[in-house]
Short mmCIF file of C-alpha atoms in Angstrom, two decimals:
data_model
loop_
_atom_site.label_atom_id
_atom_site.label_comp_id
_atom_site.label_asym_id
_atom_site.label_seq_id
_atom_site.Cartn_x
_atom_site.Cartn_y
_atom_site.Cartn_z
CA MET A 1236 60.59 -10.61 29.10
CA ALA A 1237 56.84 -11.20 29.33
CA PRO A 1238 55.58 -13.65 31.97
CA ILE A 1239 54.86 -17.18 30.75
CA ALA A 1240 51.15 -17.91 30.18
CA VAL A 1241 49.99 -21.02 32.04
CA SER A 1242 47.27 -23.29 30.65
CA PRO A 1243 44.23 -24.22 32.79
CA GLY A 1244 45.32 -27.85 32.60
CA GLU A 1245 48.71 -27.04 34.10
CA LEU A 1246 47.11 -24.99 36.86
CA ASP A 1247 44.84 -27.92 37.69
CA ARG A 1248 47.79 -30.34 37.72
CA ARG A 1249 49.68 -28.15 40.17
CA LYS A 1250 46.75 -28.26 42.58
CA ARG A 1251 46.36 -32.03 42.49
CA VAL A 1252 48.15 -34.57 44.67
CA GLY A 1253 47.93 -37.95 42.94
CA VAL A 1254 46.83 -40.96 45.00
CA ASN A 1255 47.81 -44.26 43.38
CA ALA A 1256 47.60 -47.89 44.50
CA GLU A 1257 51.14 -47.93 45.91
CA THR A 1258 52.35 -44.32 45.78
CA VAL A 1259 51.39 -40.69 46.26
CA THR A 1260 52.65 -38.30 43.57
CA ASN A 1261 53.12 -34.55 43.13
CA VAL A 1262 53.47 -34.04 46.87
CA THR A 1263 56.28 -31.51 46.97
CA SER A 1264 55.83 -27.78 46.52
CA THR A 1265 58.32 -25.26 45.12
CA ASP A 1266 61.05 -23.63 47.23
CA PHE A 1267 58.80 -20.58 47.44
CA PRO A 1268 55.21 -21.91 47.66
CA GLY A 1269 53.03 -20.75 44.78
CA HIS A 1270 55.95 -19.34 42.77
CA TYR A 1271 57.18 -20.83 39.50
CA PRO A 1272 60.11 -19.71 37.27
CA GLY A 1273 59.26 -17.26 34.51
CA GLU A 1274 55.78 -16.47 35.85
CA ASP A 1275 54.45 -13.37 37.56
CA HIS A 1276 53.52 -14.25 41.14
CA ALA A 1277 53.87 -10.83 42.72
CA TRP A 1278 51.65 -10.41 45.79
CA ASP A 1279 48.34 -8.83 44.95
CA ILE A 1280 45.63 -8.39 47.59
CA LYS A 1281 42.89 -8.47 44.93
CA LYS A 1282 44.24 -11.71 43.45
CA PHE A 1283 44.39 -13.28 46.92
CA THR A 1284 40.86 -12.09 47.76
CA ASP A 1285 39.50 -13.57 44.54
CA SER A 1286 41.21 -16.95 45.06
CA PHE A 1287 40.73 -17.36 48.82
CA SER A 1288 37.42 -18.51 50.30
CA ILE A 1289 35.98 -20.11 53.43
CA LYS A 1290 33.18 -22.66 53.57
CA LEU A 1291 31.43 -23.49 56.83
CA TYR A 1292 29.93 -26.97 57.15
CA LYS A 1293 29.23 -27.35 60.86
CA ASN A 1294 29.13 -24.81 63.66
CA ASP A 1295 28.07 -26.43 66.93
CA ARG A 1296 29.17 -24.86 70.18
CA TYR A 1297 32.06 -27.25 70.79
CA ASP A 1298 32.51 -28.77 67.34
CA SER A 1299 32.99 -27.03 64.00
CA SER A 1300 34.06 -27.96 60.49
CA PHE A 1301 35.06 -25.58 57.71
CA SER A 1302 37.27 -25.31 54.65
CA LEU A 1303 40.06 -22.85 53.90
CA ILE A 1304 40.48 -22.72 50.12
CA GLY A 1305 43.39 -21.03 48.34
CA LEU A 1306 46.05 -21.18 51.08
CA ASP A 1307 49.46 -22.81 51.20
CA ALA A 1308 49.98 -25.74 53.56
CA SER A 1309 52.42 -23.70 55.69
CA ILE A 1310 49.68 -21.20 56.60
CA ALA A 1311 47.03 -23.87 57.23
CA ASN A 1312 49.46 -25.79 59.42
CA ALA A 1313 50.32 -22.61 61.33
CA PHE A 1314 46.65 -22.23 62.25
CA ARG A 1315 46.51 -25.87 63.36
CA ARG A 1316 49.59 -25.56 65.56
CA ILE A 1317 48.34 -22.31 67.11
CA LEU A 1318 44.99 -23.93 67.90
CA LEU A 1319 46.76 -26.76 69.67
CA ALA A 1320 49.39 -24.88 71.61
CA GLU A 1321 49.24 -21.08 71.58
CA ILE A 1322 45.77 -19.96 72.69
CA PRO A 1323 45.78 -19.39 76.48
CA THR A 1324 43.34 -21.19 78.77
CA LEU A 1325 42.82 -21.74 82.49
CA ALA A 1326 43.76 -25.01 84.21
CA ILE A 1327 44.55 -26.33 87.69
CA GLU A 1328 48.28 -25.98 88.35
CA HIS A 1329 48.72 -26.38 92.14
CA VAL A 1330 46.77 -28.72 94.42
CA PHE A 1331 47.09 -28.33 98.19
CA VAL A 1332 45.87 -31.52 99.86
CA HIS A 1333 44.64 -30.94 103.42
CA ASN A 1334 43.16 -34.40 103.83
CA ASN A 1335 42.73 -37.35 101.48
CA THR A 1336 41.73 -40.71 102.94
CA SER A 1337 40.32 -42.10 99.68
CA ILE A 1338 42.10 -44.92 97.86
CA VAL A 1339 43.28 -42.48 95.16
CA GLN A 1340 46.82 -41.33 95.89
CA ASP A 1341 47.43 -37.59 96.27
CA GLU A 1342 49.58 -37.40 93.14
CA VAL A 1343 47.09 -39.34 90.99
CA LEU A 1344 44.17 -37.23 92.23
CA ALA A 1345 46.10 -34.01 91.56
CA HIS A 1346 46.87 -35.20 88.03
CA ARG A 1347 43.22 -36.02 87.38
CA LEU A 1348 42.15 -32.60 88.66
CA GLY A 1349 44.67 -30.84 86.43
CA LEU A 1350 43.12 -32.42 83.35
CA VAL A 1351 39.55 -31.33 84.13
CA PRO A 1352 38.58 -28.71 81.48
CA LEU A 1353 37.39 -25.45 83.01
CA THR A 1354 35.28 -22.67 81.56
CA GLY A 1355 34.29 -19.13 82.44
CA ALA A 1356 33.79 -15.69 80.92
CA VAL A 1357 36.20 -15.19 78.00
CA GLU A 1358 36.58 -11.50 78.97
CA GLY A 1359 37.71 -12.60 82.42
CA LEU A 1360 40.18 -15.06 80.97
CA LYS A 1361 41.75 -12.30 78.88
CA TRP A 1362 41.93 -10.12 82.00
CA ILE A 1363 43.80 -12.82 83.94
CA ARG A 1364 47.58 -12.49 83.64
CA TYR A 1365 50.13 -15.26 83.40
CA TYR A 1366 51.40 -16.48 86.77
CA PRO A 1367 55.06 -15.37 87.05
CA LYS A 1368 57.60 -18.16 86.99
CA GLN A 1369 59.81 -18.60 90.02
CA ALA A 1370 63.41 -17.62 89.35
CA GLU A 1371 66.15 -19.85 90.70
CA GLY A 1372 67.10 -18.81 94.22
CA GLU A 1373 64.17 -16.38 94.48
CA PRO A 1374 61.09 -16.73 96.71
CA ALA A 1375 57.91 -18.03 95.13
CA PRO A 1376 55.81 -15.26 93.52
CA GLY A 1377 52.62 -14.42 95.34
CA ALA A 1378 49.14 -15.33 94.16
CA ALA A 1379 46.74 -12.47 93.38
CA ASP A 1380 43.25 -12.05 91.99
CA TYR A 1381 44.67 -11.20 88.56
CA ASN A 1382 46.84 -14.33 88.19
CA THR A 1383 45.26 -17.11 90.28
CA VAL A 1384 41.78 -18.62 90.49
CA VAL A 1385 40.96 -20.69 93.58
CA LEU A 1386 38.77 -23.82 93.57
CA LYS A 1387 37.99 -25.93 96.62
CA LEU A 1388 36.82 -29.50 97.11
CA HIS A 1389 35.60 -30.73 100.49
CA ILE A 1390 33.52 -33.90 100.52
CA GLU A 1391 32.95 -36.81 102.88
CA CYS A 1392 31.31 -40.16 102.26
CA THR A 1393 28.68 -41.28 104.81
CA LYS A 1394 26.15 -44.10 105.12
CA ASN A 1395 22.61 -43.57 103.86
CA LEU A 1396 20.45 -44.61 106.79
CA ASP A 1397 17.38 -44.61 104.54
CA ALA A 1398 18.77 -47.26 102.17
CA GLY A 1399 16.59 -50.35 101.84
CA ASP A 1400 17.51 -53.78 103.13
CA GLY A 1401 19.43 -55.81 100.59
CA GLU A 1402 20.42 -52.73 98.58
CA ASP A 1403 23.80 -53.21 96.91
CA ASP A 1404 24.07 -50.04 94.79
CA PRO A 1405 26.82 -47.86 96.35
CA LEU A 1406 25.10 -44.70 95.07
CA LYS A 1407 22.03 -45.62 97.16
CA LEU A 1408 23.86 -47.14 100.10
CA TYR A 1409 26.11 -44.13 100.70
CA HIS A 1410 26.10 -40.36 100.37
CA ASN A 1411 28.89 -39.00 98.12
CA ALA A 1412 30.10 -42.46 97.08
CA HIS A 1413 31.24 -40.87 93.81
CA VAL A 1414 33.14 -37.58 93.65
CA TYR A 1415 32.34 -35.59 90.53
CA ALA A 1416 33.71 -32.41 89.00
CA HIS A 1417 30.59 -30.48 90.04
CA HIS A 1418 31.60 -30.94 93.68
CA MET A 1419 34.41 -28.42 93.09
CA THR A 1420 33.45 -24.89 94.13
CA TRP A 1421 34.89 -21.60 92.97
CA GLU A 1422 36.12 -19.14 95.61
CA PRO A 1423 36.14 -15.68 93.93
CA VAL A 1424 38.82 -13.27 95.14
CA GLY A 1425 38.94 -9.49 94.67
CA ARG A 1426 37.88 -8.34 91.22
CA GLN A 1427 37.16 -11.87 90.00
CA ILE A 1428 33.52 -11.57 91.13
CA THR A 1429 32.95 -8.87 88.49
CA MET A 1430 35.20 -10.34 85.78
CA PHE A 1431 33.49 -13.75 85.98
CA PRO A 1432 29.84 -12.79 86.57
CA GLU A 1433 27.04 -15.18 87.39
CA PRO A 1434 25.43 -17.30 86.08
CA ASP A 1435 27.27 -18.22 82.87
CA GLY A 1436 30.58 -16.48 83.49
CA VAL A 1437 31.62 -18.21 86.72
CA ILE A 1438 34.62 -20.54 86.78
CA ARG A 1439 33.36 -24.12 86.64
CA PRO A 1440 34.12 -27.50 85.03
CA VAL A 1441 32.95 -27.81 81.42
CA ASN A 1442 31.47 -31.23 82.15
CA PRO A 1443 30.13 -31.43 85.71
CA ASP A 1444 29.84 -35.23 85.58
CA ILE A 1445 33.55 -36.09 85.26
CA LEU A 1446 34.27 -38.80 87.83
CA LEU A 1447 37.22 -37.87 90.04
CA ALA A 1448 37.21 -40.58 92.75
CA LYS A 1449 35.10 -43.22 94.52
CA MET A 1450 34.80 -43.28 98.29
CA ARG A 1451 33.29 -45.33 101.11
CA PRO A 1452 31.99 -44.22 104.52
CA GLY A 1453 34.61 -42.50 106.66
CA GLN A 1454 36.73 -41.38 103.69
CA VAL A 1455 37.28 -37.65 103.13
CA ILE A 1456 38.77 -35.47 100.40
CA ASP A 1457 39.64 -31.90 101.42
CA LEU A 1458 41.84 -29.84 99.13
CA GLU A 1459 42.40 -26.45 97.54
CA MET A 1460 43.27 -25.91 93.87
CA HIS A 1461 44.99 -22.92 92.30
CA CYS A 1462 44.27 -22.38 88.60
CA VAL A 1463 46.59 -20.35 86.38
CA LYS A 1464 46.63 -19.19 82.78
CA GLY A 1465 48.87 -21.17 80.44
CA LEU A 1466 49.56 -22.43 76.92
CA GLY A 1467 49.27 -25.87 75.40
CA SER A 1468 52.96 -25.65 74.45
CA ASP A 1469 53.74 -25.84 78.20
CA HIS A 1470 51.30 -28.64 79.06
CA ALA A 1471 48.47 -30.41 77.23
CA LYS A 1472 46.00 -29.47 80.00
CA PHE A 1473 46.16 -25.87 78.74
CA SER A 1474 45.27 -26.82 75.16
CA PRO A 1475 41.87 -25.30 74.25
CA VAL A 1476 41.01 -28.09 71.81
CA CYS A 1477 40.33 -31.81 72.08
CA THR A 1478 41.62 -31.99 68.53
CA ALA A 1479 42.36 -29.58 65.71
CA SER A 1480 43.18 -31.21 62.40
CA TYR A 1481 42.79 -30.77 58.68
CA ARG A 1482 42.69 -32.95 55.59
CA LEU A 1483 42.89 -32.17 51.90
CA LEU A 1484 39.71 -32.35 49.81
CA PRO A 1485 39.59 -35.75 48.02
CA THR A 1486 39.03 -35.90 44.25
CA ILE A 1487 37.58 -38.82 42.27
CA ASP A 1488 37.74 -38.68 38.47
CA ILE A 1489 35.97 -41.43 36.53
CA VAL A 1490 37.85 -41.35 33.22
CA LYS A 1491 36.10 -44.33 31.61
CA PRO A 1492 32.49 -45.52 32.11
CA ILE A 1493 31.83 -47.97 34.92
CA LEU A 1494 28.57 -49.76 34.07
CA GLY A 1495 26.18 -52.41 35.33
CA ALA A 1496 27.29 -54.67 38.18
CA ASP A 1497 30.69 -52.97 38.18
CA ALA A 1498 29.01 -49.66 39.02
CA LYS A 1499 27.40 -51.15 42.14
CA LYS A 1500 30.68 -52.76 43.17
CA PHE A 1501 32.48 -49.46 42.59
CA ALA A 1502 29.99 -47.64 44.85
CA ARG A 1503 30.64 -50.17 47.64
CA CYS A 1504 34.34 -49.29 47.56
CA PHE A 1505 33.55 -45.85 49.02
CA PRO A 1506 31.72 -44.53 52.09
CA LYS A 1507 27.98 -44.09 51.70
CA GLY A 1508 27.02 -41.01 49.71
CA VAL A 1509 30.27 -40.65 47.76
CA ILE A 1510 29.29 -42.60 44.62
CA GLY A 1511 25.80 -42.68 43.10
CA ILE A 1512 24.13 -44.85 40.44
CA GLU A 1513 22.40 -43.23 37.47
CA ALA A 1514 21.01 -44.43 34.15
CA VAL A 1515 22.84 -43.62 30.90
CA THR A 1516 20.78 -41.04 28.98
CA GLU A 1517 20.16 -40.94 25.26
CA ASP A 1518 22.16 -37.74 24.95
CA GLU A 1519 25.19 -39.37 26.56
CA ALA A 1520 24.88 -42.48 24.39
CA GLY A 1521 24.59 -40.28 21.30
CA VAL A 1522 28.02 -38.71 21.74
CA LYS A 1523 30.64 -40.42 19.60
CA GLY A 1524 33.67 -41.61 21.54
CA SER A 1525 31.94 -41.26 24.87
CA ASP A 1526 32.04 -45.03 25.48
CA TYR A 1527 28.34 -44.82 26.36
CA GLU A 1528 27.24 -45.70 22.80
CA GLY A 1529 24.78 -48.61 22.86
CA HIS A 1530 24.33 -48.47 26.63
CA VAL A 1531 21.15 -46.37 26.92
CA GLY A 1532 19.34 -47.12 30.19
CA GLU A 1533 22.22 -49.05 31.76
CA LYS A 1534 23.35 -48.09 35.24
CA LYS A 1535 26.56 -46.07 35.54
CA ALA A 1536 28.67 -44.89 38.48
CA VAL A 1537 28.88 -41.13 39.10
CA VAL A 1538 30.64 -39.07 41.76
CA VAL A 1539 28.06 -37.50 44.09
CA ASN A 1540 30.09 -36.07 46.97
CA SER A 1541 33.86 -36.59 47.12
CA PHE A 1542 33.95 -34.58 50.38
CA ARG A 1543 32.85 -37.71 52.28
CA ASP A 1544 35.59 -39.91 50.86
CA THR A 1545 38.26 -41.21 53.23
CA VAL A 1546 40.69 -42.04 50.35
CA SER A 1547 40.93 -45.68 51.36
CA ARG A 1548 42.00 -46.59 47.78
CA GLU A 1549 39.84 -49.71 47.97
CA CYS A 1550 38.73 -49.30 44.34
CA LEU A 1551 42.34 -49.47 43.14
CA ARG A 1552 42.63 -53.07 44.44
CA HIS A 1553 40.19 -54.39 41.82
CA ASP A 1554 41.33 -55.21 38.27
CA GLU A 1555 38.03 -54.16 36.68
CA PHE A 1556 38.62 -50.53 37.68
CA VAL A 1557 42.23 -50.26 36.46
CA GLY A 1558 42.55 -47.24 34.15
CA LYS A 1559 38.96 -46.14 34.80
CA VAL A 1560 39.40 -43.95 37.88
CA LYS A 1561 41.93 -41.45 39.21
CA LEU A 1562 42.09 -40.52 42.90
CA GLY A 1563 43.74 -37.46 44.34
CA ARG A 1564 43.53 -34.53 46.71
CA VAL A 1565 43.33 -30.77 46.15
CA ARG A 1566 46.57 -29.23 47.41
CA ASP A 1567 45.12 -25.89 48.55
CA HIS A 1568 41.73 -27.02 49.92
CA PHE A 1569 42.01 -27.68 53.67
CA ILE A 1570 39.05 -29.18 55.52
CA PHE A 1571 39.45 -28.29 59.21
CA GLY A 1572 37.83 -30.03 62.16
CA VAL A 1573 38.00 -28.20 65.50
CA GLU A 1574 36.67 -29.65 68.76
CA SER A 1575 36.79 -27.29 71.74
CA THR A 1576 37.41 -28.47 75.31
CA GLY A 1577 34.78 -25.92 76.35
CA GLN A 1578 36.57 -22.75 77.40
CA TYR A 1579 35.94 -21.19 73.98
CA ASP A 1580 33.25 -21.83 71.39
CA SER A 1581 34.72 -23.76 68.47
CA ASP A 1582 34.23 -20.96 65.92
CA THR A 1583 35.79 -18.42 68.30
CA LEU A 1584 38.90 -20.58 68.56
CA PHE A 1585 39.79 -20.16 64.90
CA LEU A 1586 39.36 -16.39 65.13
CA GLU A 1587 41.68 -16.41 68.15
CA SER A 1588 44.27 -18.34 66.14
CA VAL A 1589 44.09 -15.67 63.41
CA LYS A 1590 44.76 -12.99 66.05
CA VAL A 1591 47.78 -14.91 67.36
CA LEU A 1592 49.25 -15.34 63.86
CA LYS A 1593 48.63 -11.67 63.08
CA ALA A 1594 50.45 -10.67 66.28
CA LYS A 1595 53.40 -12.89 65.33
CA CYS A 1596 53.60 -11.25 61.90
CA THR A 1597 53.46 -7.79 63.48
CA ASP A 1598 56.33 -8.68 65.83
CA LEU A 1599 58.40 -10.05 62.95
CA LYS A 1600 57.78 -6.94 60.86
CA ARG A 1601 58.85 -4.73 63.75
CA ASP A 1602 62.00 -6.75 64.39
CA LEU A 1603 62.94 -6.66 60.71
CA GLY A 1604 62.48 -2.89 60.78
CA ASN A 1605 64.83 -2.66 63.75
CA ILE A 1606 67.47 -4.69 61.89
CA MET A 1607 67.35 -2.32 58.92
CA ARG A 1608 67.96 0.78 61.04
#
């Protein structure tokens, strides 16, 4: 039996998620995503290559935005989850407090230190191994240059004898009144000095101006921190991203003309730059059944850039637009936003997530092969 031929209209309908005033329609996929009864959906690398594409919109060091077009939601969501929880980073795990006379309790200070994002040479991070977990009843595993990075913080607040009379600014009255992340120093051990070379590869806080504590004269903080390699699935401090999310590309279809004052009101229902105002041309007014007949020169609403739309559905609240506009989203167009905490560049993070997913697929393929033996 020959495969069923599918019309372009049906293909477009399958890709659209309808957004109505009270409901969202066509949200569910098939049991096997992308497969429909009676049609030929056999995997073809050429077909996938032709239908899949990537668009890059923003590529700053710690913030990127791009689209993955032609994927199923399960794959896009796998990338998102890997970005959040399965790319290893370095974070403070153990804090040894030798002296802390500040008003910040030891436990609170240790928690704050653990959440300070760190950065260093990516090659060095990949060289670092995971710190072995302590088995029940066994002695604690030893720290080594290949599984532990040491940071130290020793700071004391003293009076500034050169401060002017009547000065009330603590930063001028005292030395080290505020303790910042840049006061932490890295103590390289063994091969770490070559794996994390100066100046850009050394272990350091991403943002040196993170406030850790406030002190007054006579107060001291003296502690040692051990950093280990970990995953965001174990603790959020190991997550390499501030956020990694995606949204579906919005669609706005004006099915009947929106003219005059209504056009301006329609534009105000959307974020700036989504809807534009243009004049009706003679060619448009000359087409029978176009609903533009007799409206030459009048202002009409047109879609300029649906990418910017937030799908607030504001236009669907107004009676004058009922039946004139259809809102939706494209099912296989995923707009990603990735913000790095600083240990990786934002564009590198996505490539790392691809490597992780590829490794998972390789492991699954190997295990399936072992089952079949």
